[in-house]
Amino acid sequence: MCAMGRLVYIKTFGCQMNEHDSERMLALLEGCGYRETKHVEEADVMLVNTCTVREKPEKKAYSMVGRFQRLKEDNPHAIIGITGCVAQQEGERLLGGIPALDFVLGPGKIHKLPQILQDAERGKRGTCTVGFENGCPTNLPLPHRAQLRAYVTIMQGCDNFCSYCIVPMVRGRERSRPSAAILAEIETLVRQGTKEVTLLGQNVNSYAKHTPHELTFPQLLAKIDEIPGLERIRFTTSHPKDLTEETIKAFEYVGHLCEHLHLPFQAGSNAVLEKMNRGHTREAYLAQIQKLREVCPQIGITADVMVGFPGEGDEDFDQTLDLIRRVEFDGLFSFKYSPRPGTRVARWKGECTPEVKQRRLEILQELQRGITLKKNKELEGSVKEILVEGRSRNSPHTMRGRTRCNRIINFPGGSELVGALITVQITEGLQNSLRGERCGER
Ligand code: SAM
Ligand code: SF4
């Protein structure tokens, strides 16, 4: 198929998995002659890659489709597609409800995109392609452009069925990619210029749990560590119940593994954790944090947390605040519980009112803001290695880099430094970032 010069626009909502799926879709389409545009008005193909984890991103995706429809009135040959988790969840219903929609494509069938578009270009519209293949695709398309920092999928789906979460329904059961394919992909990326990889999966700690002959997750990390030219390794997301001692120890001996762990805890009350079907307690979580800090004192720890889960009382919420005070996270992603049709909790009574959720979220975020600022200030005067990623968003004479602990540092410098590993001294700790001065090469 050759779509030489046809323009494709992709709007992505949701997590890194979705961002990576969009990169893969783009790579597939560029392989067929399409080019990406950032201006939806000029696009021949308009795609929205959707998220359904909470109601808000789902609503935003629908309003984006509304915009596509209005643009299509002026360009009737344009093709509109909905991909991602809403596509998997709603399937054919979307086609029934949105007359201008040309196709629906679930996250498990991304590889079919070129064929679907070819069919649509030839007039076969209104297709719905959802569901999951048995295994995890071995070879995934790589972006055509060199990427300094790249995502690498190591597993897909989730078996955990947290009672509030739609992911196992829209991403399917856990499937791990063969380690040989993962290693080969990283070697290719490094040859193309990648210096940092982030291993992706809904629950990377349970990598290869269905394939006992495979490398374990920490063994995979050790193998990746040997790839010449790769400077940094990260992974996300981790689940406390599957975070083994071996993986914790990897922070000690896997040299390129960055000292950062994103370890969602969701709630600080054991009663709520049980209703969430999380499979861990607050005590087990706190013990893991202690162990991590013993093994790797400089580790940066971030997490996801939710407020307003059905039945969460003031005392439960206090337990969440208490856990945050004890751990002193480097950063937190905090969400108001959002009922998701199809999950177990969606049918439960006792949901907190919107006012209670809002108030709890504000209290929690205020607490975390204070902790983040305090921790950023404590870094003043220290020297850190950073990978320079690009220009700072706020000033043309300032560059932006990231520490191994995943903190953003802005420092005076020029764009010739992009891709370099340098050391900077931190001069000021701010709420959302750090300021620094360059002191030399690594
Ligand atoms: N697999 C990862 C894990 O277990 O941590 C994260 C997957 S989920 C896409 C990302 C975050 O969204 C979760 O950690 C949780 O805090 C939040 N989330 C999931 N379902 C939610 C819901 N129904 N309402 C609000 N937040 C939700
Ligand atoms: Fe959702 Fe829980 Fe699976 Fe994370 S571990 S994706 S929160 S079901």
mmCIF file of C-alpha atoms and ligand atoms in Angstrom, residues 158 160-162 164-165 167-168 202 239 278, ligand 2:
data_model
loop_
_atom_site.group_PDB
_atom_site.id
_atom_site.type_symbol
_atom_site.label_atom_id
_atom_site.label_comp_id
_atom_site.label_asym_id
_atom_site.label_seq_id
_atom_site.Cartn_x
_atom_site.Cartn_y
_atom_site.Cartn_z
ATOM 1 C CA CYS A 158 -3.360 -7.301 33.341
ATOM 2 C CA ASN A 160 -5.089 -8.291 38.682
ATOM 3 C CA PHE A 161 -8.708 -7.177 38.484
ATOM 4 C CA CYS A 162 -8.476 -4.383 41.001
ATOM 5 C CA TYR A 164 -12.346 -0.358 40.357
ATOM 6 C CA CYS A 165 -10.251 -0.818 37.217
ATOM 7 C CA VAL A 167 -7.867 -2.176 32.283
ATOM 8 C CA PRO A 168 -8.144 -6.007 32.374
ATOM 9 C CA GLN A 202 0.549 -2.623 33.203
ATOM 10 C CA HIS A 239 2.562 -3.519 41.524
ATOM 11 C CA ARG A 278 -5.161 -4.899 45.679
HETATM 12 FE FE1 SF4 B 2 -5.798 -1.801 36.841
HETATM 13 FE FE2 SF4 B 2 -4.995 -3.015 39.070
HETATM 14 FE FE3 SF4 B 2 -4.271 -3.996 36.687
HETATM 15 FE FE4 SF4 B 2 -3.230 -1.683 37.533
HETATM 16 S S1 SF4 B 2 -2.959 -3.696 38.496
HETATM 17 S S2 SF4 B 2 -4.061 -2.118 35.516
HETATM 18 S S3 SF4 B 2 -4.931 -0.776 38.650
HETATM 19 S S4 SF4 B 2 -6.334 -3.912 37.489
#
